[in-house]
């Protein structure tokens, strides 16, 4: 039998470039697999299977829905992932997992079975610094009406949200924002105490 001359070439695996992705996880509506806490646990298993190695999982927290009065309290946590996927591929995979657990995107900030937000990907600023700053500076009224059609990283509202920063501090307190140069801990320390106290460990 003649040996395939390509075998040796094909068997050589180039080193895979790995990246760290930070993901905020939330649920405030039951899914087919159970209550928000159980949905999050099952969702984390799906992330582990489809996206990469989980290097850190925060505690579960109870947080008021955002904006206030928009639904039941959330269960939130955060993940630190080691992945070989691009940022865009991670986002696509997160959306696919959300759909498996019954997430329907009909109304902005409506109650949801599973919310998987890509918060940061290494120290990337996407799609570019100017576009990122445009979304950071958007007024709250505009935020209510508009959502970006492209991936914006880091998440433009990251520094404003205790329900993201408190869990994130469990797994990536030293991660530094590539634009503001502030760490997760520094951003969290800058928030008003009353906002931070609303995020309660379960």
PDB file of C-alpha atoms in Angstrom:
ATOM      1  CA  UNK A   1       0.000   0.000   0.000  1.00  0.00           C
ATOM      2  CA  UNK A   2       1.383   3.385  -0.959  1.00  0.00           C
ATOM      3  CA  UNK A   3       1.683   5.774   1.924  1.00  0.00           C
ATOM      4  CA  UNK A   4      -0.054   9.121   1.572  1.00  0.00           C
ATOM      5  CA  UNK A   5       2.767  11.611   1.355  1.00  0.00           C
ATOM      6  CA  UNK A   6       0.537  14.189   3.039  1.00  0.00           C
ATOM      7  CA  UNK A   7       0.098  12.220   6.261  1.00  0.00           C
ATOM      8  CA  UNK A   8       3.158  13.563   7.996  1.00  0.00           C
ATOM      9  CA  UNK A   9       2.346  17.102   6.951  1.00  0.00           C
ATOM     10  CA  UNK A  10      -1.275  16.823   8.080  1.00  0.00           C
ATOM     11  CA  UNK A  11      -0.373  15.268  11.397  1.00  0.00           C
ATOM     12  CA  UNK A  12       1.674  18.284  12.458  1.00  0.00           C
ATOM     13  CA  UNK A  13      -0.469  20.567  14.566  1.00  0.00           C
ATOM     14  CA  UNK A  14       0.422  24.213  14.696  1.00  0.00           C
ATOM     15  CA  UNK A  15       0.208  25.841  18.128  1.00  0.00           C
ATOM     16  CA  UNK A  16      -3.262  27.221  18.675  1.00  0.00           C
ATOM     17  CA  UNK A  17      -3.597  30.840  19.714  1.00  0.00           C
ATOM     18  CA  UNK A  18      -5.567  31.015  22.962  1.00  0.00           C
ATOM     19  CA  UNK A  19      -7.413  33.996  24.366  1.00  0.00           C
ATOM     20  CA  UNK A  20      -9.173  34.893  27.598  1.00  0.00           C
ATOM     21  CA  UNK A  21     -12.845  35.791  27.316  1.00  0.00           C
ATOM     22  CA  UNK A  22     -14.899  37.250  30.161  1.00  0.00           C
ATOM     23  CA  UNK A  23     -18.595  36.407  30.097  1.00  0.00           C
ATOM     24  CA  UNK A  24     -21.449  37.734  32.243  1.00  0.00           C
ATOM     25  CA  UNK A  25     -24.235  35.202  32.846  1.00  0.00           C
ATOM     26  CA  UNK A  26     -27.783  35.969  33.955  1.00  0.00           C
ATOM     27  CA  UNK A  27     -31.296  34.549  34.175  1.00  0.00           C
ATOM     28  CA  UNK A  28     -34.573  35.832  35.594  1.00  0.00           C
ATOM     29  CA  UNK A  29     -37.072  33.515  33.931  1.00  0.00           C
ATOM     30  CA  UNK A  30     -37.459  29.732  34.192  1.00  0.00           C
ATOM     31  CA  UNK A  31     -36.381  27.602  31.234  1.00  0.00           C
ATOM     32  CA  UNK A  32     -37.247  24.073  30.180  1.00  0.00           C
ATOM     33  CA  UNK A  33     -34.472  22.747  32.445  1.00  0.00           C
ATOM     34  CA  UNK A  34     -35.595  24.547  35.605  1.00  0.00           C
ATOM     35  CA  UNK A  35     -35.356  27.765  37.590  1.00  0.00           C
ATOM     36  CA  UNK A  36     -32.788  30.510  36.807  1.00  0.00           C
ATOM     37  CA  UNK A  37     -30.124  28.946  39.023  1.00  0.00           C
ATOM     38  CA  UNK A  38     -30.408  25.552  37.368  1.00  0.00           C
ATOM     39  CA  UNK A  39     -30.559  27.152  33.918  1.00  0.00           C
ATOM     40  CA  UNK A  40     -27.288  28.960  34.629  1.00  0.00           C
ATOM     41  CA  UNK A  41     -25.599  25.756  35.815  1.00  0.00           C
ATOM     42  CA  UNK A  42     -26.672  23.929  32.660  1.00  0.00           C
ATOM     43  CA  UNK A  43     -25.683  26.912  30.527  1.00  0.00           C
ATOM     44  CA  UNK A  44     -22.185  26.887  32.029  1.00  0.00           C
ATOM     45  CA  UNK A  45     -21.867  23.214  31.097  1.00  0.00           C
ATOM     46  CA  UNK A  46     -22.790  24.118  27.502  1.00  0.00           C
ATOM     47  CA  UNK A  47     -20.199  26.917  27.451  1.00  0.00           C
ATOM     48  CA  UNK A  48     -17.563  24.469  28.693  1.00  0.00           C
ATOM     49  CA  UNK A  49     -18.483  22.010  25.945  1.00  0.00           C
ATOM     50  CA  UNK A  50     -18.766  24.428  23.024  1.00  0.00           C
ATOM     51  CA  UNK A  51     -16.448  27.362  23.682  1.00  0.00           C
ATOM     52  CA  UNK A  52     -13.415  26.543  25.789  1.00  0.00           C
ATOM     53  CA  UNK A  53     -11.833  25.779  29.121  1.00  0.00           C
ATOM     54  CA  UNK A  54     -13.442  27.542  32.068  1.00  0.00           C
ATOM     55  CA  UNK A  55     -10.689  29.024  34.220  1.00  0.00           C
ATOM     56  CA  UNK A  56     -13.033  30.623  36.732  1.00  0.00           C
ATOM     57  CA  UNK A  57     -16.688  30.637  37.774  1.00  0.00           C
ATOM     58  CA  UNK A  58     -17.929  33.257  40.215  1.00  0.00           C
ATOM     59  CA  UNK A  59     -20.417  32.760  42.985  1.00  0.00           C
ATOM     60  CA  UNK A  60     -24.110  33.142  42.118  1.00  0.00           C
ATOM     61  CA  UNK A  61     -25.629  36.505  42.997  1.00  0.00           C
ATOM     62  CA  UNK A  62     -29.149  37.895  43.219  1.00  0.00           C
ATOM     63  CA  UNK A  63     -29.510  41.303  41.556  1.00  0.00           C
ATOM     64  CA  UNK A  64     -32.413  43.621  40.706  1.00  0.00           C
ATOM     65  CA  UNK A  65     -33.497  43.581  37.073  1.00  0.00           C
ATOM     66  CA  UNK A  66     -32.089  46.334  34.882  1.00  0.00           C
ATOM     67  CA  UNK A  67     -33.670  48.787  34.276  1.00  0.00           C
ATOM     68  CA  UNK A  68     -35.419  48.797  37.658  1.00  0.00           C
ATOM     69  CA  UNK A  69     -38.909  47.349  37.472  1.00  0.00           C
ATOM     70  CA  UNK A  70     -38.358  45.622  34.128  1.00  0.00           C
ATOM     71  CA  UNK A  71     -38.814  42.127  35.579  1.00  0.00           C
ATOM     72  CA  UNK A  72     -38.022  39.722  38.426  1.00  0.00           C
ATOM     73  CA  UNK A  73     -34.628  39.766  40.137  1.00  0.00           C
ATOM     74  CA  UNK A  74     -31.807  38.109  38.229  1.00  0.00           C
ATOM     75  CA  UNK A  75     -29.440  35.361  39.195  1.00  0.00           C
ATOM     76  CA  UNK A  76     -26.032  36.449  37.903  1.00  0.00           C
ATOM     77  CA  UNK A  77     -22.496  35.096  37.718  1.00  0.00           C
ATOM     78  CA  UNK A  78     -19.357  35.549  35.625  1.00  0.00           C
ATOM     79  CA  UNK A  79     -17.017  33.236  33.740  1.00  0.00           C
ATOM     80  CA  UNK A  80     -13.372  33.443  32.743  1.00  0.00           C
ATOM     81  CA  UNK A  81     -12.753  31.341  29.633  1.00  0.00           C
ATOM     82  CA  UNK A  82      -9.652  30.116  27.866  1.00  0.00           C
ATOM     83  CA  UNK A  83     -10.682  29.726  24.231  1.00  0.00           C
ATOM     84  CA  UNK A  84      -9.241  29.150  20.778  1.00  0.00           C
ATOM     85  CA  UNK A  85     -12.235  30.843  19.127  1.00  0.00           C
ATOM     86  CA  UNK A  86     -12.238  34.394  17.807  1.00  0.00           C
ATOM     87  CA  UNK A  87     -14.293  37.002  19.655  1.00  0.00           C
ATOM     88  CA  UNK A  88     -16.932  36.878  16.929  1.00  0.00           C
ATOM     89  CA  UNK A  89     -17.100  33.076  17.119  1.00  0.00           C
ATOM     90  CA  UNK A  90     -17.427  33.204  20.905  1.00  0.00           C
ATOM     91  CA  UNK A  91     -20.348  35.621  20.585  1.00  0.00           C
ATOM     92  CA  UNK A  92     -22.047  33.422  17.999  1.00  0.00           C
ATOM     93  CA  UNK A  93     -21.617  30.347  20.202  1.00  0.00           C
ATOM     94  CA  UNK A  94     -23.031  32.223  23.212  1.00  0.00           C
ATOM     95  CA  UNK A  95     -26.109  33.211  21.207  1.00  0.00           C
ATOM     96  CA  UNK A  96     -26.593  29.608  20.088  1.00  0.00           C
ATOM     97  CA  UNK A  97     -26.460  28.416  23.703  1.00  0.00           C
ATOM     98  CA  UNK A  98     -28.968  31.089  24.726  1.00  0.00           C
ATOM     99  CA  UNK A  99     -31.339  29.858  22.025  1.00  0.00           C
ATOM    100  CA  UNK A 100     -31.036  26.250  23.226  1.00  0.00           C
ATOM    101  CA  UNK A 101     -32.286  27.416  26.630  1.00  0.00           C
ATOM    102  CA  UNK A 102     -35.221  29.291  25.154  1.00  0.00           C
ATOM    103  CA  UNK A 103     -33.882  32.840  24.897  1.00  0.00           C
ATOM    104  CA  UNK A 104     -36.031  34.919  22.554  1.00  0.00           C
ATOM    105  CA  UNK A 105     -34.846  38.398  21.551  1.00  0.00           C
ATOM    106  CA  UNK A 106     -38.057  40.354  21.074  1.00  0.00           C
ATOM    107  CA  UNK A 107     -37.889  43.276  23.495  1.00  0.00           C
ATOM    108  CA  UNK A 108     -34.789  45.016  24.861  1.00  0.00           C
ATOM    109  CA  UNK A 109     -34.157  44.241  28.551  1.00  0.00           C
ATOM    110  CA  UNK A 110     -37.127  41.879  28.791  1.00  0.00           C
ATOM    111  CA  UNK A 111     -37.034  38.922  31.242  1.00  0.00           C
ATOM    112  CA  UNK A 112     -34.897  36.111  29.832  1.00  0.00           C
ATOM    113  CA  UNK A 113     -34.191  32.468  30.410  1.00  0.00           C
ATOM    114  CA  UNK A 114     -30.453  32.845  29.797  1.00  0.00           C
ATOM    115  CA  UNK A 115     -28.315  35.865  29.060  1.00  0.00           C
ATOM    116  CA  UNK A 116     -24.685  35.298  28.037  1.00  0.00           C
ATOM    117  CA  UNK A 117     -22.854  38.579  27.441  1.00  0.00           C
ATOM    118  CA  UNK A 118     -19.322  38.699  26.086  1.00  0.00           C
ATOM    119  CA  UNK A 119     -17.801  41.411  28.267  1.00  0.00           C
ATOM    120  CA  UNK A 120     -14.177  41.365  27.142  1.00  0.00           C
ATOM    121  CA  UNK A 121     -11.771  39.386  24.982  1.00  0.00           C
ATOM    122  CA  UNK A 122      -8.128  39.738  26.013  1.00  0.00           C
ATOM    123  CA  UNK A 123      -7.346  43.456  25.734  1.00  0.00           C
ATOM    124  CA  UNK A 124      -9.107  43.905  22.386  1.00  0.00           C
ATOM    125  CA  UNK A 125     -11.034  47.081  21.545  1.00  0.00           C
ATOM    126  CA  UNK A 126     -13.569  46.178  18.852  1.00  0.00           C
ATOM    127  CA  UNK A 127     -14.380  47.095  16.173  1.00  0.00           C
ATOM    128  CA  UNK A 128     -12.153  50.151  16.800  1.00  0.00           C
ATOM    129  CA  UNK A 129     -11.564  52.763  19.489  1.00  0.00           C
ATOM    130  CA  UNK A 130     -13.727  55.487  17.916  1.00  0.00           C
ATOM    131  CA  UNK A 131     -16.752  53.209  17.536  1.00  0.00           C
ATOM    132  CA  UNK A 132     -16.267  51.918  21.056  1.00  0.00           C
ATOM    133  CA  UNK A 133     -16.208  55.463  22.486  1.00  0.00           C
ATOM    134  CA  UNK A 134     -19.337  56.389  20.526  1.00  0.00           C
ATOM    135  CA  UNK A 135     -21.284  53.617  22.269  1.00  0.00           C
ATOM    136  CA  UNK A 136     -19.795  54.424  25.676  1.00  0.00           C
ATOM    137  CA  UNK A 137     -20.999  58.025  25.370  1.00  0.00           C
ATOM    138  CA  UNK A 138     -24.530  57.080  24.293  1.00  0.00           C
ATOM    139  CA  UNK A 139     -27.239  58.596  26.503  1.00  0.00           C
ATOM    140  CA  UNK A 140     -29.502  56.311  28.530  1.00  0.00           C
ATOM    141  CA  UNK A 141     -32.480  57.341  26.388  1.00  0.00           C
ATOM    142  CA  UNK A 142     -30.571  56.302  23.264  1.00  0.00           C
ATOM    143  CA  UNK A 143     -29.553  53.026  24.905  1.00  0.00           C
ATOM    144  CA  UNK A 144     -33.239  52.223  25.396  1.00  0.00           C
ATOM    145  CA  UNK A 145     -33.836  52.512  21.660  1.00  0.00           C
ATOM    146  CA  UNK A 146     -30.607  51.372  20.035  1.00  0.00           C
ATOM    147  CA  UNK A 147     -28.491  48.235  20.073  1.00  0.00           C
ATOM    148  CA  UNK A 148     -25.225  47.818  18.143  1.00  0.00           C
ATOM    149  CA  UNK A 149     -25.309  45.627  15.040  1.00  0.00           C
ATOM    150  CA  UNK A 150     -21.630  44.758  15.477  1.00  0.00           C
ATOM    151  CA  UNK A 151     -19.603  43.404  18.347  1.00  0.00           C
ATOM    152  CA  UNK A 152     -18.452  46.183  20.693  1.00  0.00           C
ATOM    153  CA  UNK A 153     -15.696  45.247  23.154  1.00  0.00           C
ATOM    154  CA  UNK A 154     -15.154  45.745  25.977  1.00  0.00           C
ATOM    155  CA  UNK A 155     -18.847  45.978  26.831  1.00  0.00           C
ATOM    156  CA  UNK A 156     -19.642  49.728  26.713  1.00  0.00           C
ATOM    157  CA  UNK A 157     -21.623  49.650  30.003  1.00  0.00           C
ATOM    158  CA  UNK A 158     -19.145  47.521  31.940  1.00  0.00           C
ATOM    159  CA  UNK A 159     -17.959  50.229  34.333  1.00  0.00           C
ATOM    160  CA  UNK A 160     -21.549  51.209  35.237  1.00  0.00           C
ATOM    161  CA  UNK A 161     -22.957  47.837  36.259  1.00  0.00           C
ATOM    162  CA  UNK A 162     -22.476  46.350  39.693  1.00  0.00           C
ATOM    163  CA  UNK A 163     -24.308  43.186  38.636  1.00  0.00           C
ATOM    164  CA  UNK A 164     -21.473  42.552  36.160  1.00  0.00           C
ATOM    165  CA  UNK A 165     -18.509  43.870  38.143  1.00  0.00           C
ATOM    166  CA  UNK A 166     -19.280  42.143  41.459  1.00  0.00           C
ATOM    167  CA  UNK A 167     -19.304  38.614  39.939  1.00  0.00           C
ATOM    168  CA  UNK A 168     -16.424  39.523  37.621  1.00  0.00           C
ATOM    169  CA  UNK A 169     -14.310  40.503  40.615  1.00  0.00           C
ATOM    170  CA  UNK A 170     -14.507  36.863  41.757  1.00  0.00           C
ATOM    171  CA  UNK A 171     -12.750  35.588  38.631  1.00  0.00           C
ATOM    172  CA  UNK A 172     -10.863  38.492  37.022  1.00  0.00           C
ATOM    173  CA  UNK A 173     -10.371  41.278  39.570  1.00  0.00           C
ATOM    174  CA  UNK A 174      -7.008  42.202  38.009  1.00  0.00           C
ATOM    175  CA  UNK A 175      -8.192  42.368  34.390  1.00  0.00           C
ATOM    176  CA  UNK A 176      -7.416  45.873  33.090  1.00  0.00           C
ATOM    177  CA  UNK A 177      -9.736  47.744  30.743  1.00  0.00           C
ATOM    178  CA  UNK A 178      -7.738  48.486  27.562  1.00  0.00           C
ATOM    179  CA  UNK A 179      -9.211  51.996  27.155  1.00  0.00           C
ATOM    180  CA  UNK A 180      -9.618  53.368  30.693  1.00  0.00           C
ATOM    181  CA  UNK A 181      -6.684  51.361  32.123  1.00  0.00           C
ATOM    182  CA  UNK A 182      -8.745  50.613  35.243  1.00  0.00           C
ATOM    183  CA  UNK A 183      -8.937  47.123  36.689  1.00  0.00           C
ATOM    184  CA  UNK A 184     -12.198  45.344  37.458  1.00  0.00           C
ATOM    185  CA  UNK A 185     -11.546  45.993  41.157  1.00  0.00           C
ATOM    186  CA  UNK A 186     -10.959  49.695  40.536  1.00  0.00           C
ATOM    187  CA  UNK A 187     -14.145  50.015  38.477  1.00  0.00           C
ATOM    188  CA  UNK A 188     -16.092  48.213  41.200  1.00  0.00           C
ATOM    189  CA  UNK A 189     -14.611  50.398  43.955  1.00  0.00           C
ATOM    190  CA  UNK A 190     -15.723  53.499  42.010  1.00  0.00           C
ATOM    191  CA  UNK A 191     -19.414  52.514  42.062  1.00  0.00           C
ATOM    192  CA  UNK A 192     -21.794  53.911  44.698  1.00  0.00           C
ATOM    193  CA  UNK A 193     -22.124  51.661  47.744  1.00  0.00           C
ATOM    194  CA  UNK A 194     -25.912  51.376  47.353  1.00  0.00           C
ATOM    195  CA  UNK A 195     -25.501  49.847  43.882  1.00  0.00           C
ATOM    196  CA  UNK A 196     -22.919  47.328  45.056  1.00  0.00           C
ATOM    197  CA  UNK A 197     -24.970  46.337  48.110  1.00  0.00           C
ATOM    198  CA  UNK A 198     -27.896  45.384  45.867  1.00  0.00           C
ATOM    199  CA  UNK A 199     -25.815  42.497  44.465  1.00  0.00           C
ATOM    200  CA  UNK A 200     -26.229  39.753  47.069  1.00  0.00           C
ATOM    201  CA  UNK A 201     -24.404  36.427  47.100  1.00  0.00           C
ATOM    202  CA  UNK A 202     -26.719  33.399  47.088  1.00  0.00           C
TER     203      UNK A 202
END
